[in-house]
PDB file of N, CA and C in Angstrom:
ATOM      1  N   LEU A 225      -3.415 -69.707   6.894  1.00 83.00           N
ATOM      2  CA  LEU A 225      -3.064 -69.086   5.635  1.00 83.00           C
ATOM      3  C   LEU A 225      -3.749 -69.795   4.463  1.00 83.00           C
ATOM      4  N   GLU A 226      -3.854 -71.111   4.550  1.00 90.00           N
ATOM      5  CA  GLU A 226      -4.516 -71.873   3.482  1.00 90.00           C
ATOM      6  C   GLU A 226      -5.997 -71.516   3.396  1.00 90.00           C
ATOM      7  N   LEU A 227      -6.621 -71.276   4.552  1.00 95.00           N
ATOM      8  CA  LEU A 227      -8.033 -70.903   4.581  1.00 95.00           C
ATOM      9  C   LEU A 227      -8.238 -69.544   3.912  1.00 95.00           C
ATOM     10  N   VAL A 228      -7.347 -68.606   4.184  1.00 94.00           N
ATOM     11  CA  VAL A 228      -7.442 -67.281   3.564  1.00 94.00           C
ATOM     12  C   VAL A 228      -7.291 -67.401   2.050  1.00 94.00           C
ATOM     13  N   GLU A 229      -6.320 -68.194   1.606  1.00 94.00           N
ATOM     14  CA  GLU A 229      -6.119 -68.386   0.168  1.00 94.00           C
ATOM     15  C   GLU A 229      -7.363 -68.991  -0.474  1.00 94.00           C
ATOM     16  N   MET A 230      -7.969 -69.961   0.196  1.00 95.00           N
ATOM     17  CA  MET A 230      -9.170 -70.599  -0.328  1.00 95.00           C
ATOM     18  C   MET A 230     -10.313 -69.580  -0.442  1.00 95.00           C
ATOM     19  N   GLU A 231     -10.464 -68.726   0.569  1.00 96.00           N
ATOM     20  CA  GLU A 231     -11.527 -67.716   0.540  1.00 96.00           C
ATOM     21  C   GLU A 231     -11.279 -66.682  -0.554  1.00 96.00           C
ATOM     22  N   VAL A 232     -10.020 -66.293  -0.747  1.00 95.00           N
ATOM     23  CA  VAL A 232      -9.693 -65.334  -1.806  1.00 95.00           C
ATOM     24  C   VAL A 232     -10.012 -65.933  -3.170  1.00 95.00           C
ATOM     25  N   ARG A 233      -9.669 -67.192  -3.366  1.00 95.00           N
ATOM     26  CA  ARG A 233      -9.960 -67.854  -4.646  1.00 95.00           C
ATOM     27  C   ARG A 233     -11.470 -67.929  -4.890  1.00 95.00           C
ATOM     28  N   GLU A 234     -12.231 -68.240  -3.844  1.00 96.00           N
ATOM     29  CA  GLU A 234     -13.694 -68.293  -3.974  1.00 96.00           C
ATOM     30  C   GLU A 234     -14.254 -66.915  -4.313  1.00 96.00           C
ATOM     31  N   LEU A 235     -13.722 -65.877  -3.672  1.00 96.00           N
ATOM     32  CA  LEU A 235     -14.182 -64.517  -3.941  1.00 96.00           C
ATOM     33  C   LEU A 235     -13.884 -64.119  -5.387  1.00 96.00           C
ATOM     34  N   LEU A 236     -12.688 -64.424  -5.857  1.00 95.00           N
ATOM     35  CA  LEU A 236     -12.341 -64.135  -7.247  1.00 95.00           C
ATOM     36  C   LEU A 236     -13.289 -64.852  -8.203  1.00 95.00           C
ATOM     37  N   SER A 237     -13.542 -66.115  -7.936  1.00 96.00           N
ATOM     38  CA  SER A 237     -14.440 -66.901  -8.793  1.00 96.00           C
ATOM     39  C   SER A 237     -15.853 -66.338  -8.787  1.00 96.00           C
ATOM     40  N   SER A 238     -16.308 -65.830  -7.637  1.00 97.00           N
ATOM     41  CA  SER A 238     -17.668 -65.285  -7.552  1.00 97.00           C
ATOM     42  C   SER A 238     -17.832 -64.027  -8.402  1.00 97.00           C
ATOM     43  N   TYR A 239     -16.720 -63.362  -8.732  1.00 96.00           N
ATOM     44  CA  TYR A 239     -16.759 -62.180  -9.598  1.00 96.00           C
ATOM     45  C   TYR A 239     -16.269 -62.501 -11.014  1.00 96.00           C
ATOM     46  N   ASP A 240     -16.345 -63.771 -11.386  1.00 95.00           N
ATOM     47  CA  ASP A 240     -15.995 -64.245 -12.733  1.00 95.00           C
ATOM     48  C   ASP A 240     -14.521 -64.076 -13.095  1.00 95.00           C
ATOM     49  N   PHE A 241     -13.647 -64.047 -12.089  1.00 93.00           N
ATOM     50  CA  PHE A 241     -12.209 -64.093 -12.334  1.00 93.00           C
ATOM     51  C   PHE A 241     -11.770 -65.545 -12.207  1.00 93.00           C
ATOM     52  N   PRO A 242     -10.683 -65.931 -12.853  1.00 93.00           N
ATOM     53  CA  PRO A 242     -10.233 -67.330 -12.765  1.00 93.00           C
ATOM     54  C   PRO A 242      -9.555 -67.613 -11.421  1.00 93.00           C
ATOM     55  N   GLY A 243     -10.352 -67.779 -10.380  1.00 90.00           N
ATOM     56  CA  GLY A 243      -9.834 -67.974  -9.029  1.00 90.00           C
ATOM     57  C   GLY A 243      -8.886 -69.137  -8.884  1.00 90.00           C
ATOM     58  N   ASP A 244      -9.182 -70.243  -9.563  1.00 92.00           N
ATOM     59  CA  ASP A 244      -8.329 -71.427  -9.429  1.00 92.00           C
ATOM     60  C   ASP A 244      -7.000 -71.278 -10.163  1.00 92.00           C
ATOM     61  N   ASP A 245      -6.954 -70.417 -11.171  1.00 91.00           N
ATOM     62  CA  ASP A 245      -5.741 -70.260 -11.978  1.00 91.00           C
ATOM     63  C   ASP A 245      -4.906 -69.040 -11.594  1.00 91.00           C
ATOM     64  N   THR A 246      -5.453 -68.182 -10.732  1.00 92.00           N
ATOM     65  CA  THR A 246      -4.749 -66.962 -10.345  1.00 92.00           C
ATOM     66  C   THR A 246      -3.647 -67.282  -9.344  1.00 92.00           C
ATOM     67  N   PRO A 247      -2.407 -66.850  -9.630  1.00 92.00           N
ATOM     68  CA  PRO A 247      -1.332 -67.118  -8.668  1.00 92.00           C
ATOM     69  C   PRO A 247      -1.509 -66.284  -7.404  1.00 92.00           C
ATOM     70  N   ILE A 248      -1.344 -66.913  -6.264  1.00 93.00           N
ATOM     71  CA  ILE A 248      -1.404 -66.211  -4.983  1.00 93.00           C
ATOM     72  C   ILE A 248      -0.052 -66.380  -4.315  1.00 93.00           C
ATOM     73  N   ILE A 249       0.584 -65.255  -4.015  1.00 94.00           N
ATOM     74  CA  ILE A 249       1.917 -65.253  -3.427  1.00 94.00           C
ATOM     75  C   ILE A 249       1.804 -64.763  -1.989  1.00 94.00           C
ATOM     76  N   THR A 250       2.310 -65.547  -1.053  1.00 94.00           N
ATOM     77  CA  THR A 250       2.289 -65.129   0.348  1.00 94.00           C
ATOM     78  C   THR A 250       3.641 -64.535   0.703  1.00 94.00           C
ATOM     79  N   GLY A 251       3.601 -63.448   1.460  1.00 95.00           N
ATOM     80  CA  GLY A 251       4.841 -62.802   1.857  1.00 95.00           C
ATOM     81  C   GLY A 251       4.567 -61.565   2.681  1.00 95.00           C
ATOM     82  N   SER A 252       5.628 -60.937   3.112  1.00 95.00           N
ATOM     83  CA  SER A 252       5.538 -59.748   3.946  1.00 95.00           C
ATOM     84  C   SER A 252       6.447 -58.661   3.388  1.00 95.00           C
ATOM     85  N   ALA A 253       5.839 -57.570   2.930  1.00 95.00           N
ATOM     86  CA  ALA A 253       6.626 -56.443   2.436  1.00 95.00           C
ATOM     87  C   ALA A 253       7.457 -55.853   3.573  1.00 95.00           C
ATOM     88  N   LYS A 254       6.887 -55.838   4.771  1.00 96.00           N
ATOM     89  CA  LYS A 254       7.603 -55.302   5.938  1.00 96.00           C
ATOM     90  C   LYS A 254       8.881 -56.096   6.191  1.00 96.00           C
ATOM     91  N   LEU A 255       8.761 -57.418   6.194  1.00 95.00           N
ATOM     92  CA  LEU A 255       9.946 -58.247   6.414  1.00 95.00           C
ATOM     93  C   LEU A 255      10.962 -58.064   5.286  1.00 95.00           C
ATOM     94  N   ALA A 256      10.473 -57.951   4.066  1.00 95.00           N
ATOM     95  CA  ALA A 256      11.380 -57.757   2.930  1.00 95.00           C
ATOM     96  C   ALA A 256      12.143 -56.447   3.073  1.00 95.00           C
ATOM     97  N   LEU A 257      11.439 -55.376   3.481  1.00 96.00           N
ATOM     98  CA  LEU A 257      12.095 -54.084   3.675  1.00 96.00           C
ATOM     99  C   LEU A 257      13.105 -54.120   4.812  1.00 96.00           C
ATOM    100  N   GLU A 258      12.855 -54.977   5.783  1.00 96.00           N
ATOM    101  CA  GLU A 258      13.776 -55.109   6.914  1.00 96.00           C
ATOM    102  C   GLU A 258      14.957 -56.020   6.586  1.00 96.00           C
ATOM    103  N   GLY A 259      14.992 -56.565   5.367  1.00 95.00           N
ATOM    104  CA  GLY A 259      16.109 -57.393   4.940  1.00 95.00           C
ATOM    105  C   GLY A 259      15.974 -58.863   5.268  1.00 95.00           C
ATOM    106  N   ASP A 260      14.793 -59.288   5.689  1.00 94.00           N
ATOM    107  CA  ASP A 260      14.565 -60.702   6.007  1.00 94.00           C
ATOM    108  C   ASP A 260      14.723 -61.545   4.743  1.00 94.00           C
ATOM    109  N   THR A 261      15.493 -62.611   4.829  1.00 94.00           N
ATOM    110  CA  THR A 261      15.717 -63.469   3.659  1.00 94.00           C
ATOM    111  C   THR A 261      14.973 -64.797   3.750  1.00 94.00           C
ATOM    112  N   SER A 262      14.044 -64.895   4.711  1.00 95.00           N
ATOM    113  CA  SER A 262      13.253 -66.124   4.808  1.00 95.00           C
ATOM    114  C   SER A 262      12.275 -66.185   3.635  1.00 95.00           C
ATOM    115  N   GLU A 263      11.561 -67.287   3.527  1.00 94.00           N
ATOM    116  CA  GLU A 263      10.650 -67.511   2.400  1.00 94.00           C
ATOM    117  C   GLU A 263       9.593 -66.416   2.263  1.00 94.00           C
ATOM    118  N   ILE A 264       9.133 -65.836   3.394  1.00 94.00           N
ATOM    119  CA  ILE A 264       8.098 -64.797   3.311  1.00 94.00           C
ATOM    120  C   ILE A 264       8.688 -63.387   3.316  1.00 94.00           C
ATOM    121  N   GLY A 265      10.006 -63.270   3.304  1.00 95.00           N
ATOM    122  CA  GLY A 265      10.665 -61.966   3.253  1.00 95.00           C
ATOM    123  C   GLY A 265      10.988 -61.574   1.822  1.00 95.00           C
ATOM    124  N   GLY A 266      12.241 -61.214   1.597  1.00 94.00           N
ATOM    125  CA  GLY A 266      12.694 -60.756   0.280  1.00 94.00           C
ATOM    126  C   GLY A 266      12.377 -61.683  -0.870  1.00 94.00           C
ATOM    127  N   PRO A 267      12.611 -62.997  -0.728  1.00 96.00           N
ATOM    128  CA  PRO A 267      12.307 -63.902  -1.848  1.00 96.00           C
ATOM    129  C   PRO A 267      10.837 -63.879  -2.281  1.00 96.00           C
ATOM    130  N   SER A 268       9.925 -63.585  -1.357  1.00 96.00           N
ATOM    131  CA  SER A 268       8.508 -63.545  -1.734  1.00 96.00           C
ATOM    132  C   SER A 268       8.224 -62.368  -2.664  1.00 96.00           C
ATOM    133  N   ILE A 269       8.960 -61.270  -2.490  1.00 96.00           N
ATOM    134  CA  ILE A 269       8.780 -60.116  -3.379  1.00 96.00           C
ATOM    135  C   ILE A 269       9.280 -60.468  -4.781  1.00 96.00           C
ATOM    136  N   ASP A 270      10.419 -61.164  -4.848  1.00 95.00           N
ATOM    137  CA  ASP A 270      10.924 -61.617  -6.155  1.00 95.00           C
ATOM    138  C   ASP A 270       9.915 -62.551  -6.826  1.00 95.00           C
ATOM    139  N   LYS A 271       9.349 -63.447  -6.039  1.00 96.00           N
ATOM    140  CA  LYS A 271       8.353 -64.391  -6.559  1.00 96.00           C
ATOM    141  C   LYS A 271       7.109 -63.644  -7.054  1.00 96.00           C
ATOM    142  N   LEU A 272       6.700 -62.599  -6.311  1.00 96.00           N
ATOM    143  CA  LEU A 272       5.551 -61.788  -6.707  1.00 96.00           C
ATOM    144  C   LEU A 272       5.818 -61.087  -8.034  1.00 96.00           C
ATOM    145  N   MET A 273       7.001 -60.504  -8.179  1.00 95.00           N
ATOM    146  CA  MET A 273       7.326 -59.803  -9.418  1.00 95.00           C
ATOM    147  C   MET A 273       7.372 -60.767 -10.606  1.00 95.00           C
ATOM    148  N   GLU A 274       7.901 -61.963 -10.393  1.00 95.00           N
ATOM    149  CA  GLU A 274       7.919 -62.972 -11.460  1.00 95.00           C
ATOM    150  C   GLU A 274       6.497 -63.360 -11.860  1.00 95.00           C
ATOM    151  N   ALA A 275       5.616 -63.518 -10.857  1.00 94.00           N
ATOM    152  CA  ALA A 275       4.224 -63.876 -11.137  1.00 94.00           C
ATOM    153  C   ALA A 275       3.524 -62.757 -11.902  1.00 94.00           C
ATOM    154  N   LEU A 276       3.769 -61.504 -11.509  1.00 93.00           N
ATOM    155  CA  LEU A 276       3.161 -60.376 -12.218  1.00 93.00           C
ATOM    156  C   LEU A 276       3.630 -60.330 -13.667  1.00 93.00           C
ATOM    157  N   ASP A 277       4.938 -60.521 -13.869  1.00 93.00           N
ATOM    158  CA  ASP A 277       5.481 -60.480 -15.227  1.00 93.00           C
ATOM    159  C   ASP A 277       4.931 -61.597 -16.106  1.00 93.00           C
ATOM    160  N   SER A 278       4.721 -62.771 -15.534  1.00 92.00           N
ATOM    161  CA  SER A 278       4.268 -63.896 -16.352  1.00 92.00           C
ATOM    162  C   SER A 278       2.746 -63.964 -16.476  1.00 92.00           C
ATOM    163  N   TYR A 279       2.010 -63.491 -15.481  1.00 89.00           N
ATOM    164  CA  TYR A 279       0.557 -63.647 -15.484  1.00 89.00           C
ATOM    165  C   TYR A 279      -0.169 -62.483 -16.161  1.00 89.00           C
ATOM    166  N   ILE A 280       0.329 -61.266 -15.962  1.00 87.00           N
ATOM    167  CA  ILE A 280      -0.344 -60.089 -16.513  1.00 87.00           C
ATOM    168  C   ILE A 280       0.318 -59.727 -17.836  1.00 87.00           C
ATOM    169  N   PRO A 281      -0.424 -59.781 -18.937  1.00 86.00           N
ATOM    170  CA  PRO A 281       0.180 -59.472 -20.237  1.00 86.00           C
ATOM    171  C   PRO A 281       0.503 -57.981 -20.349  1.00 86.00           C
ATOM    172  N   GLU A 282       1.578 -57.688 -21.056  1.00 83.00           N
ATOM    173  CA  GLU A 282       1.936 -56.293 -21.284  1.00 83.00           C
ATOM    174  C   GLU A 282       0.948 -55.716 -22.293  1.00 83.00           C
ATOM    175  N   PRO A 283       0.333 -54.576 -21.970  1.00 79.00           N
ATOM    176  CA  PRO A 283      -0.668 -54.025 -22.887  1.00 79.00           C
ATOM    177  C   PRO A 283      -0.024 -53.572 -24.192  1.00 79.00           C
ATOM    178  N   GLU A 284      -0.751 -53.792 -25.272  1.00 83.00           N
ATOM    179  CA  GLU A 284      -0.267 -53.347 -26.575  1.00 83.00           C
ATOM    180  C   GLU A 284      -0.718 -51.914 -26.799  1.00 83.00           C
ATOM    181  N   ARG A 285       0.170 -51.120 -27.376  1.00 80.00           N
ATOM    182  CA  ARG A 285      -0.136 -49.722 -27.635  1.00 80.00           C
ATOM    183  C   ARG A 285       0.428 -49.370 -29.000  1.00 80.00           C
ATOM    184  N   ALA A 286      -0.324 -48.597 -29.752  1.00 86.00           N
ATOM    185  CA  ALA A 286       0.140 -48.168 -31.074  1.00 86.00           C
ATOM    186  C   ALA A 286       1.276 -47.164 -30.892  1.00 86.00           C
ATOM    187  N   ILE A 287       2.484 -47.549 -31.314  1.00 86.00           N
ATOM    188  CA  ILE A 287       3.609 -46.632 -31.149  1.00 86.00           C
ATOM    189  C   ILE A 287       3.829 -45.763 -32.378  1.00 86.00           C
ATOM    190  N   ASP A 288       3.216 -46.145 -33.511  1.00 87.00           N
ATOM    191  CA  ASP A 288       3.305 -45.271 -34.668  1.00 87.00           C
ATOM    192  C   ASP A 288       2.106 -44.339 -34.620  1.00 87.00           C
ATOM    193  N   GLY A 289       2.297 -43.144 -35.061  1.00 87.00           N
ATOM    194  CA  GLY A 289       1.255 -42.137 -34.972  1.00 87.00           C
ATOM    195  C   GLY A 289       1.658 -41.078 -33.963  1.00 87.00           C
ATOM    196  N   ALA A 290       0.909 -40.015 -33.949  1.00 88.00           N
ATOM    197  CA  ALA A 290       1.213 -38.887 -33.068  1.00 88.00           C
ATOM    198  C   ALA A 290       1.030 -39.276 -31.599  1.00 88.00           C
ATOM    199  N   PHE A 291       1.852 -38.688 -30.753  1.00 90.00           N
ATOM    200  CA  PHE A 291       1.759 -38.930 -29.313  1.00 90.00           C
ATOM    201  C   PHE A 291       0.416 -38.407 -28.804  1.00 90.00           C
ATOM    202  N   LEU A 292      -0.299 -39.251 -28.066  1.00 92.00           N
ATOM    203  CA  LEU A 292      -1.587 -38.863 -27.497  1.00 92.00           C
ATOM    204  C   LEU A 292      -1.679 -39.377 -26.072  1.00 92.00           C
ATOM    205  N   MET A 293      -1.841 -38.441 -25.131  1.00 92.00           N
ATOM    206  CA  MET A 293      -1.999 -38.804 -23.725  1.00 92.00           C
ATOM    207  C   MET A 293      -3.096 -37.928 -23.122  1.00 92.00           C
ATOM    208  N   PRO A 294      -4.305 -38.473 -22.958  1.00 93.00           N
ATOM    209  CA  PRO A 294      -5.346 -37.708 -22.282  1.00 93.00           C
ATOM    210  C   PRO A 294      -4.902 -37.380 -20.851  1.00 93.00           C
ATOM    211  N   ILE A 295      -5.061 -36.125 -20.464  1.00 93.00           N
ATOM    212  CA  ILE A 295      -4.621 -35.684 -19.137  1.00 93.00           C
ATOM    213  C   ILE A 295      -5.693 -36.032 -18.114  1.00 93.00           C
ATOM    214  N   GLU A 296      -5.275 -36.730 -17.060  1.00 94.00           N
ATOM    215  CA  GLU A 296      -6.192 -37.127 -15.997  1.00 94.00           C
ATOM    216  C   GLU A 296      -6.143 -36.177 -14.813  1.00 94.00           C
ATOM    217  N   ASP A 297      -4.957 -35.639 -14.501  1.00 95.00           N
ATOM    218  CA  ASP A 297      -4.822 -34.775 -13.335  1.00 95.00           C
ATOM    219  C   ASP A 297      -3.691 -33.785 -13.551  1.00 95.00           C
ATOM    220  N   VAL A 298      -3.758 -32.652 -12.851  1.00 94.00           N
ATOM    221  CA  VAL A 298      -2.740 -31.610 -12.944  1.00 94.00           C
ATOM    222  C   VAL A 298      -2.324 -31.227 -11.534  1.00 94.00           C
ATOM    223  N   PHE A 299      -1.012 -31.146 -11.307  1.00 94.00           N
ATOM    224  CA  PHE A 299      -0.489 -30.779  -9.996  1.00 94.00           C
ATOM    225  C   PHE A 299       0.476 -29.610 -10.151  1.00 94.00           C
ATOM    226  N   SER A 300       0.454 -28.679  -9.196  1.00 95.00           N
ATOM    227  CA  SER A 300       1.456 -27.615  -9.133  1.00 95.00           C
ATOM    228  C   SER A 300       2.417 -27.979  -8.020  1.00 95.00           C
ATOM    229  N   ILE A 301       3.673 -28.198  -8.379  1.00 93.00           N
ATOM    230  CA  ILE A 301       4.674 -28.611  -7.404  1.00 93.00           C
ATOM    231  C   ILE A 301       5.724 -27.512  -7.317  1.00 93.00           C
ATOM    232  N   SER A 302       5.888 -26.955  -6.117  1.00 93.00           N
ATOM    233  CA  SER A 302       6.851 -25.868  -5.953  1.00 93.00           C
ATOM    234  C   SER A 302       8.256 -26.361  -6.275  1.00 93.00           C
ATOM    235  N   GLY A 303       8.970 -25.565  -7.040  1.00 91.00           N
ATOM    236  CA  GLY A 303      10.319 -25.934  -7.443  1.00 91.00           C
ATOM    237  C   GLY A 303      10.367 -26.775  -8.705  1.00 91.00           C
ATOM    238  N   ARG A 304       9.235 -27.317  -9.129  1.00 88.00           N
ATOM    239  CA  ARG A 304       9.188 -28.162 -10.329  1.00 88.00           C
ATOM    240  C   ARG A 304       8.273 -27.568 -11.401  1.00 88.00           C
ATOM    241  N   GLY A 305       7.224 -26.885 -10.976  1.00 92.00           N
ATOM    242  CA  GLY A 305       6.270 -26.340 -11.932  1.00 92.00           C
ATOM    243  C   GLY A 305       5.007 -27.172 -11.981  1.00 92.00           C
ATOM    244  N   THR A 306       4.370 -27.176 -13.133  1.00 91.00           N
ATOM    245  CA  THR A 306       3.125 -27.912 -13.315  1.00 91.00           C
ATOM    246  C   THR A 306       3.428 -29.308 -13.836  1.00 91.00           C
ATOM    247  N   VAL A 307       2.812 -30.298 -13.212  1.00 90.00           N
ATOM    248  CA  VAL A 307       3.003 -31.697 -13.593  1.00 90.00           C
ATOM    249  C   VAL A 307       1.641 -32.276 -13.952  1.00 90.00           C
ATOM    250  N   VAL A 308       1.566 -32.941 -15.098  1.00 90.00           N
ATOM    251  CA  VAL A 308       0.313 -33.583 -15.500  1.00 90.00           C
ATOM    252  C   VAL A 308       0.498 -35.091 -15.490  1.00 90.00           C
ATOM    253  N   THR A 309      -0.596 -35.799 -15.239  1.00 94.00           N
ATOM    254  CA  THR A 309      -0.567 -37.258 -15.284  1.00 94.00           C
ATOM    255  C   THR A 309      -1.640 -37.737 -16.248  1.00 94.00           C
ATOM    256  N   GLY A 310      -1.420 -38.897 -16.794  1.00 93.00           N
ATOM    257  CA  GLY A 310      -2.374 -39.485 -17.722  1.00 93.00           C
ATOM    258  C   GLY A 310      -1.849 -40.818 -18.209  1.00 93.00           C
ATOM    259  N   ARG A 311      -2.555 -41.391 -19.160  1.00 90.00           N
ATOM    260  CA  ARG A 311      -2.171 -42.688 -19.720  1.00 90.00           C
ATOM    261  C   ARG A 311      -1.902 -42.509 -21.208  1.00 90.00           C
ATOM    262  N   VAL A 312      -0.723 -42.929 -21.640  1.00 89.00           N
ATOM    263  CA  VAL A 312      -0.353 -42.804 -23.051  1.00 89.00           C
ATOM    264  C   VAL A 312      -1.213 -43.763 -23.874  1.00 89.00           C
ATOM    265  N   GLU A 313      -1.927 -43.213 -24.851  1.00 90.00           N
ATOM    266  CA  GLU A 313      -2.784 -44.031 -25.712  1.00 90.00           C
ATOM    267  C   GLU A 313      -2.074 -44.459 -26.985  1.00 90.00           C
ATOM    268  N   ARG A 314      -1.215 -43.577 -27.511  1.00 92.00           N
ATOM    269  CA  ARG A 314      -0.461 -43.943 -28.713  1.00 92.00           C
ATOM    270  C   ARG A 314       0.766 -43.048 -28.821  1.00 92.00           C
ATOM    271  N   GLY A 315       1.697 -43.493 -29.648  1.00 92.00           N
ATOM    272  CA  GLY A 315       2.895 -42.708 -29.898  1.00 92.00           C
ATOM    273  C   GLY A 315       3.955 -42.855 -28.822  1.00 92.00           C
ATOM    274  N   ILE A 316       5.048 -42.118 -29.033  1.00 92.00           N
ATOM    275  CA  ILE A 316       6.189 -42.151 -28.121  1.00 92.00           C
ATOM    276  C   ILE A 316       6.630 -40.713 -27.873  1.00 92.00           C
ATOM    277  N   VAL A 317       7.045 -40.420 -26.663  1.00 90.00           N
ATOM    278  CA  VAL A 317       7.632 -39.119 -26.341  1.00 90.00           C
ATOM    279  C   VAL A 317       8.936 -39.381 -25.600  1.00 90.00           C
ATOM    280  N   LYS A 318       9.938 -38.564 -25.893  1.00 92.00           N
ATOM    281  CA  LYS A 318      11.253 -38.733 -25.272  1.00 92.00           C
ATOM    282  C   LYS A 318      11.482 -37.627 -24.252  1.00 92.00           C
ATOM    283  N   VAL A 319      12.366 -37.867 -23.312  1.00 94.00           N
ATOM    284  CA  VAL A 319      12.710 -36.875 -22.294  1.00 94.00           C
ATOM    285  C   VAL A 319      13.216 -35.616 -22.984  1.00 94.00           C
ATOM    286  N   GLY A 320      12.670 -34.475 -22.584  1.00 92.00           N
ATOM    287  CA  GLY A 320      13.091 -33.194 -23.141  1.00 92.00           C
ATOM    288  C   GLY A 320      12.374 -32.802 -24.419  1.00 92.00           C
ATOM    289  N   GLU A 321      11.585 -33.695 -24.972  1.00 92.00           N
ATOM    290  CA  GLU A 321      10.865 -33.414 -26.214  1.00 92.00           C
ATOM    291  C   GLU A 321       9.671 -32.517 -25.917  1.00 92.00           C
ATOM    292  N   GLU A 322       9.420 -31.545 -26.799  1.00 90.00           N
ATOM    293  CA  GLU A 322       8.278 -30.654 -26.621  1.00 90.00           C
ATOM    294  C   GLU A 322       6.991 -31.372 -27.005  1.00 90.00           C
ATOM    295  N   VAL A 323       5.928 -31.085 -26.254  1.00 88.00           N
ATOM    296  CA  VAL A 323       4.613 -31.635 -26.568  1.00 88.00           C
ATOM    297  C   VAL A 323       3.619 -30.486 -26.665  1.00 88.00           C
ATOM    298  N   ALA A 324       2.582 -30.674 -27.445  1.00 87.00           N
ATOM    299  CA  ALA A 324       1.537 -29.666 -27.585  1.00 87.00           C
ATOM    300  C   ALA A 324       0.346 -30.073 -26.730  1.00 87.00           C
ATOM    301  N   ILE A 325      -0.160 -29.114 -25.962  1.00 85.00           N
ATOM    302  CA  ILE A 325      -1.341 -29.366 -25.139  1.00 85.00           C
ATOM    303  C   ILE A 325      -2.543 -28.823 -25.899  1.00 85.00           C
ATOM    304  N   VAL A 326      -3.500 -29.695 -26.174  1.00 84.00           N
ATOM    305  CA  VAL A 326      -4.668 -29.330 -26.968  1.00 84.00           C
ATOM    306  C   VAL A 326      -5.913 -29.458 -26.103  1.00 84.00           C
ATOM    307  N   GLY A 327      -6.808 -28.482 -26.204  1.00 72.00           N
ATOM    308  CA  GLY A 327      -8.071 -28.604 -25.498  1.00 72.00           C
ATOM    309  C   GLY A 327      -8.273 -27.626 -24.504  1.00 72.00           C
TER     310      GLY A 327
END
């Protein structure tokens, strides 16, 4: 396992990522789903989430201004209707609020 971690760090560094400073969490999602409470089971998922929260900064987004979300994909789901996906660039929208589709 240590050899794999070392190789991953070297690979990250070769692509100009901070390989030595990047947290690497070892664990098993399968064991966690099965309820395993050993170090590589459920606790490793908690440790992973803590590392993600502390290492990856929350992106800043302009919340004042009109809601803008470029549409990336459109799906027709039976029983639900048309569903669009995208990334919110600015503004806020609430559940049930009407939005205008432009373009």
